[in-house]
Coordinates of C-alpha atoms in Angstrom, one line a residue:
X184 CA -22.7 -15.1 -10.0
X185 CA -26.6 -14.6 -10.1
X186 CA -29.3 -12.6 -7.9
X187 CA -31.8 -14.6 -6.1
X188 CA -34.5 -13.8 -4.0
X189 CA -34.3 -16.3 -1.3
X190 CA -32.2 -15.8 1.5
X191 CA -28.9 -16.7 1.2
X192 CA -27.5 -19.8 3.8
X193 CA -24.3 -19.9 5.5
X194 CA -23.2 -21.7 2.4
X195 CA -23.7 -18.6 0.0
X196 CA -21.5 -15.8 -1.0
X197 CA -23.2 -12.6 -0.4
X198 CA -22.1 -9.3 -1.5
X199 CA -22.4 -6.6 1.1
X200 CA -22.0 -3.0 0.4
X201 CA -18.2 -1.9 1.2
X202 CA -18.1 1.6 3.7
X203 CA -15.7 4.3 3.4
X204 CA -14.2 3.1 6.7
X205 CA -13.4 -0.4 5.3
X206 CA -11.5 1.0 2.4
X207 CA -9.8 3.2 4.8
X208 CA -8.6 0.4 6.8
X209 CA -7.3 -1.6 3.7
X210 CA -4.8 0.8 2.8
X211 CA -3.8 1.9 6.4
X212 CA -3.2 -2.1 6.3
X213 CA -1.9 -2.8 2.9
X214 CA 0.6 0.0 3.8
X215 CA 1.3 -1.7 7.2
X216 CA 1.9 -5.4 5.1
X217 CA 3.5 -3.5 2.5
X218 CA 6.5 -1.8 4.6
X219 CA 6.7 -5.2 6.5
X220 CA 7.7 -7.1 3.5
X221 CA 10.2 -4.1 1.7
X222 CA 11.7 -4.6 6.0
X223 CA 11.9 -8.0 5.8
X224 CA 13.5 -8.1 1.7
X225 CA 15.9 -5.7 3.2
X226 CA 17.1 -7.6 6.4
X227 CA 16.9 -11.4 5.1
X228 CA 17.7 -11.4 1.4
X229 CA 19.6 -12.8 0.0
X230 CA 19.6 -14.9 3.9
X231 CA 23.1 -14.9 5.6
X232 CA 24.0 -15.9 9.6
X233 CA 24.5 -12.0 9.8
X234 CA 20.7 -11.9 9.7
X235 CA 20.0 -13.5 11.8
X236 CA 23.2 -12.6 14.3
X237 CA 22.6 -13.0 18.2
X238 CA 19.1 -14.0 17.8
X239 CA 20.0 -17.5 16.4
X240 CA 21.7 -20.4 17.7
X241 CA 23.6 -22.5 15.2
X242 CA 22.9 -22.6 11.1
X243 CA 20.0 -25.0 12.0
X244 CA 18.2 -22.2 13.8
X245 CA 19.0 -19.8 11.5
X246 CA 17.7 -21.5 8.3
X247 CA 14.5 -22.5 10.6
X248 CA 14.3 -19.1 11.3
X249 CA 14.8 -17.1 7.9
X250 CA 12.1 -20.4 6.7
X251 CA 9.9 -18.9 9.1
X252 CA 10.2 -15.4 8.4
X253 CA 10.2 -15.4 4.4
X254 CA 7.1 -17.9 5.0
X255 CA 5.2 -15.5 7.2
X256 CA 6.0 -12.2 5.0
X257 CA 4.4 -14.1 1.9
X258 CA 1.0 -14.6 4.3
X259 CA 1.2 -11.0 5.0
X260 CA 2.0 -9.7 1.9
X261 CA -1.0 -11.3 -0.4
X262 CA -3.5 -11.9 2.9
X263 CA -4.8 -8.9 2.7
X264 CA -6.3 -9.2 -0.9
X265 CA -8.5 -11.7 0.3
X266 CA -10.3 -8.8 2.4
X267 CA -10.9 -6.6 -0.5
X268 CA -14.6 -6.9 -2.0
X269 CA -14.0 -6.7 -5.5
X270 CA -11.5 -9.8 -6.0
X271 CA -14.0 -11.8 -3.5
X272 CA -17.1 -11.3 -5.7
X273 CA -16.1 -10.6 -9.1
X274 CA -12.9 -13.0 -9.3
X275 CA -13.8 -16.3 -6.6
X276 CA -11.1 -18.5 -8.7
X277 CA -8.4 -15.7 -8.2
X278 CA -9.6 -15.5 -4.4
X279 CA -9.2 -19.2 -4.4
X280 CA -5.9 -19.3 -5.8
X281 CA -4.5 -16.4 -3.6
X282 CA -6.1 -18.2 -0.6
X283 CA -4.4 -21.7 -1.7
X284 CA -1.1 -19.8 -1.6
X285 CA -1.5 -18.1 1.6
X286 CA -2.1 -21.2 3.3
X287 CA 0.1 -23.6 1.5
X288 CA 2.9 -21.5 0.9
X289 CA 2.2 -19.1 3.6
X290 CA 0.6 -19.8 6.9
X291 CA 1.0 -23.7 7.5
X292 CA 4.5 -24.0 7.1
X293 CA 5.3 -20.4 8.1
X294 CA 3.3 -22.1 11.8
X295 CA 4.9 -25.4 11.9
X296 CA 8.7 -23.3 11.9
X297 CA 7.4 -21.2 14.2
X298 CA 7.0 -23.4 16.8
X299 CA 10.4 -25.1 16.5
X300 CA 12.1 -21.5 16.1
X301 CA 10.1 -20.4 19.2
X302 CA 11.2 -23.9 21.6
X303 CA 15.0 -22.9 19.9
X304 CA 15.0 -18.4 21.1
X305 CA 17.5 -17.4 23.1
X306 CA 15.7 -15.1 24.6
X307 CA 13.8 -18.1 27.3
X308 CA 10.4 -19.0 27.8
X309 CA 8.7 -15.9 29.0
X310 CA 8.8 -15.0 25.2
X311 CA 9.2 -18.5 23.6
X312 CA 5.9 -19.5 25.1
X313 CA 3.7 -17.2 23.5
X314 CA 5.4 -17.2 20.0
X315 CA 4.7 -21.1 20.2
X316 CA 1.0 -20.4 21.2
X317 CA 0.6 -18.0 18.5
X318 CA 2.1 -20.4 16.1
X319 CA -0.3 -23.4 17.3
X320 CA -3.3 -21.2 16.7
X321 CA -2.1 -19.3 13.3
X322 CA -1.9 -23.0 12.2
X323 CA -5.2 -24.5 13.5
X324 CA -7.4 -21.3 12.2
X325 CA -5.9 -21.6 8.7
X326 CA -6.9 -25.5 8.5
X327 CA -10.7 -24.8 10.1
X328 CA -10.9 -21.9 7.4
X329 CA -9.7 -24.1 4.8
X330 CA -12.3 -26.9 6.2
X331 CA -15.0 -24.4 6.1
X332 CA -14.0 -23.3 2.7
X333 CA -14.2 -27.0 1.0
X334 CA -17.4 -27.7 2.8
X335 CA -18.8 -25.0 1.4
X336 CA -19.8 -23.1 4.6
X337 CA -19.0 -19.6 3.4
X338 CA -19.6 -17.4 6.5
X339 CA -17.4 -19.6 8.8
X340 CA -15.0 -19.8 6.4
X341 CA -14.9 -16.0 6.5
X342 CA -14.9 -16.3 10.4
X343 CA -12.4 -18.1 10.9
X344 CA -9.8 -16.5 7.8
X345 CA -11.1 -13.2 10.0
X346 CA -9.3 -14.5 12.9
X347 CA -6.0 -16.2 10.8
X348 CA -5.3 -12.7 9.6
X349 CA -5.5 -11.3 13.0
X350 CA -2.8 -13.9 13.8
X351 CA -0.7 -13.0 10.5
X352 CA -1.1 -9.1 11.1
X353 CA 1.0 -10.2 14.9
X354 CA 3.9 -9.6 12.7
X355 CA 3.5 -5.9 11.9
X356 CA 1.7 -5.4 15.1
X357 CA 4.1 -7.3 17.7
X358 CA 7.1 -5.0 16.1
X359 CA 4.6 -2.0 17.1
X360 CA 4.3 -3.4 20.4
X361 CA 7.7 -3.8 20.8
X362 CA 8.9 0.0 20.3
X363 CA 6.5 1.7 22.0
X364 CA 7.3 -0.9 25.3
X365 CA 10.8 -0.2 24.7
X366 CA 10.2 3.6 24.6
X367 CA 7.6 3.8 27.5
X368 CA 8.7 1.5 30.0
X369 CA 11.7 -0.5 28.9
X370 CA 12.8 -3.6 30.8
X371 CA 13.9 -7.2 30.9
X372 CA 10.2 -8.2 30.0
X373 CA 9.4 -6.2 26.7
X374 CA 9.9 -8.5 24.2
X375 CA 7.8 -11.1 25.9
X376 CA 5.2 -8.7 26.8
X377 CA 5.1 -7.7 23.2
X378 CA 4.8 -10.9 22.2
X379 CA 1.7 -11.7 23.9
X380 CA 0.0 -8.3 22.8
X381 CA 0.4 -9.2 19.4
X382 CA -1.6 -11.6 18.9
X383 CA -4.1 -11.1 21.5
X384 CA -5.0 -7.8 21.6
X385 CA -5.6 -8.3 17.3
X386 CA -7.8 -11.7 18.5
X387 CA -9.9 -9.6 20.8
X388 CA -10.0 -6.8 17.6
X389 CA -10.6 -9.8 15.5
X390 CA -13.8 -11.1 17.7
X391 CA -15.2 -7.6 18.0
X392 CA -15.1 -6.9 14.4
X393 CA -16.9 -10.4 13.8
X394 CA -19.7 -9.6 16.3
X395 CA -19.6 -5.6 14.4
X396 CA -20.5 -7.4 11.3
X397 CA -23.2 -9.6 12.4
X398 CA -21.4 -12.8 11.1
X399 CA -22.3 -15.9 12.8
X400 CA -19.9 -16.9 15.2
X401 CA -17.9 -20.3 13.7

């Protein structure tokens, strides 16, 4: 990669200094992405009906749903490199390669079992609705991102992969969610509530760190 003195377009990769606080927030997250895969080895490997027991309706649902989760834990558990300096500037074909991955093998069909595992819960549509929301726009930021990427248009690209991980990290954060409602309040409604405030609350983070950064809104 070279310096040049003109100022860089929305199609150029530009290396920005990295603060303290960024690195502080990739391990805090790599941690977070790193206990949620070891959980989900633990619970669905090697996959079984008990896995899946009371939360699944038939061996259809259940290997919909194991598809889903195994799909989703490879997004979160190589995502995060994409955020980390280093690999993005000095490696762009590993970044590329990781990023192909995440998507392919990751996020699109982790999203397209998500929807049909969501219209299949058991646990109604208070909580079925947003899991299919979340699912719809997990897999319509991932092919903008992708767009973005192949046309060249680096910062939405980065915008919108911004907003696809915010989506992924519902994973970590909707369990969060989930036990502190459970501790704090309880109720029929947890779950669903806890399914909406993971992924929204982390879009609203998502679109305030965007702004934070200056990057032009995609």
């Amino acid at each position: 990669m070279t310096t040049t003195a003109v100022k860089p377009s929305a199609g150029t990769r530009t290396p920005r200094r990295t603060s303290r606080g960024y690195f502080v927030w990739l391990t805090v997250a790599g941690l977070l992405c790193a206990a949620m895969t070891a959980y989900v080895a633990v619970r669905y490997l090697p996959p079984d009906l008990d896995s899946t027991e009371g939360i699944a309706r038939g061996l259809v649902h259940h290997v919909l749903l194991v598809a889903h989760i195994l799909t989703a834990t490879i997004a979160v558990a190589i995502g995060l490199a994409q955020f980390w300096p280093w690999l993005r500037n000095n490696h762009p074909r590993v970044h590329r390669l990781v990023g192909r991955l995440y998507l392919f093998a990751g996020v699109l069909p982790s999203a397209v079992f998500g929807v049909v595992v969501a219209n299949l819960s058991l646990n109604g549509l208070a909580a079925s609705a947003p899991l299919s929301l979340l699912s719809v726009l997990w897999f319509v930021t991932a092919v903008q991102g992708f767009r973005a990427a192949r046309a060249r248009d680096y910062r939405a690209h980065r915008v919108w992969m911004i907003r696809n991980f915010a989506l992924t990290a519902a994973a970590i954060t909707g369990r969060l969610w989930g036990l502190t409602l459970a501790v704090t309040i309880g109720g029929e409604l947890v779950f669903a509530t806890a399914n909406w405030l993971s992924f929204v609350v982390n879009l609203l983070v998502a679109e305030w760190w965007i702004q934070r950064r200056g990057l032009k809104a995609a």
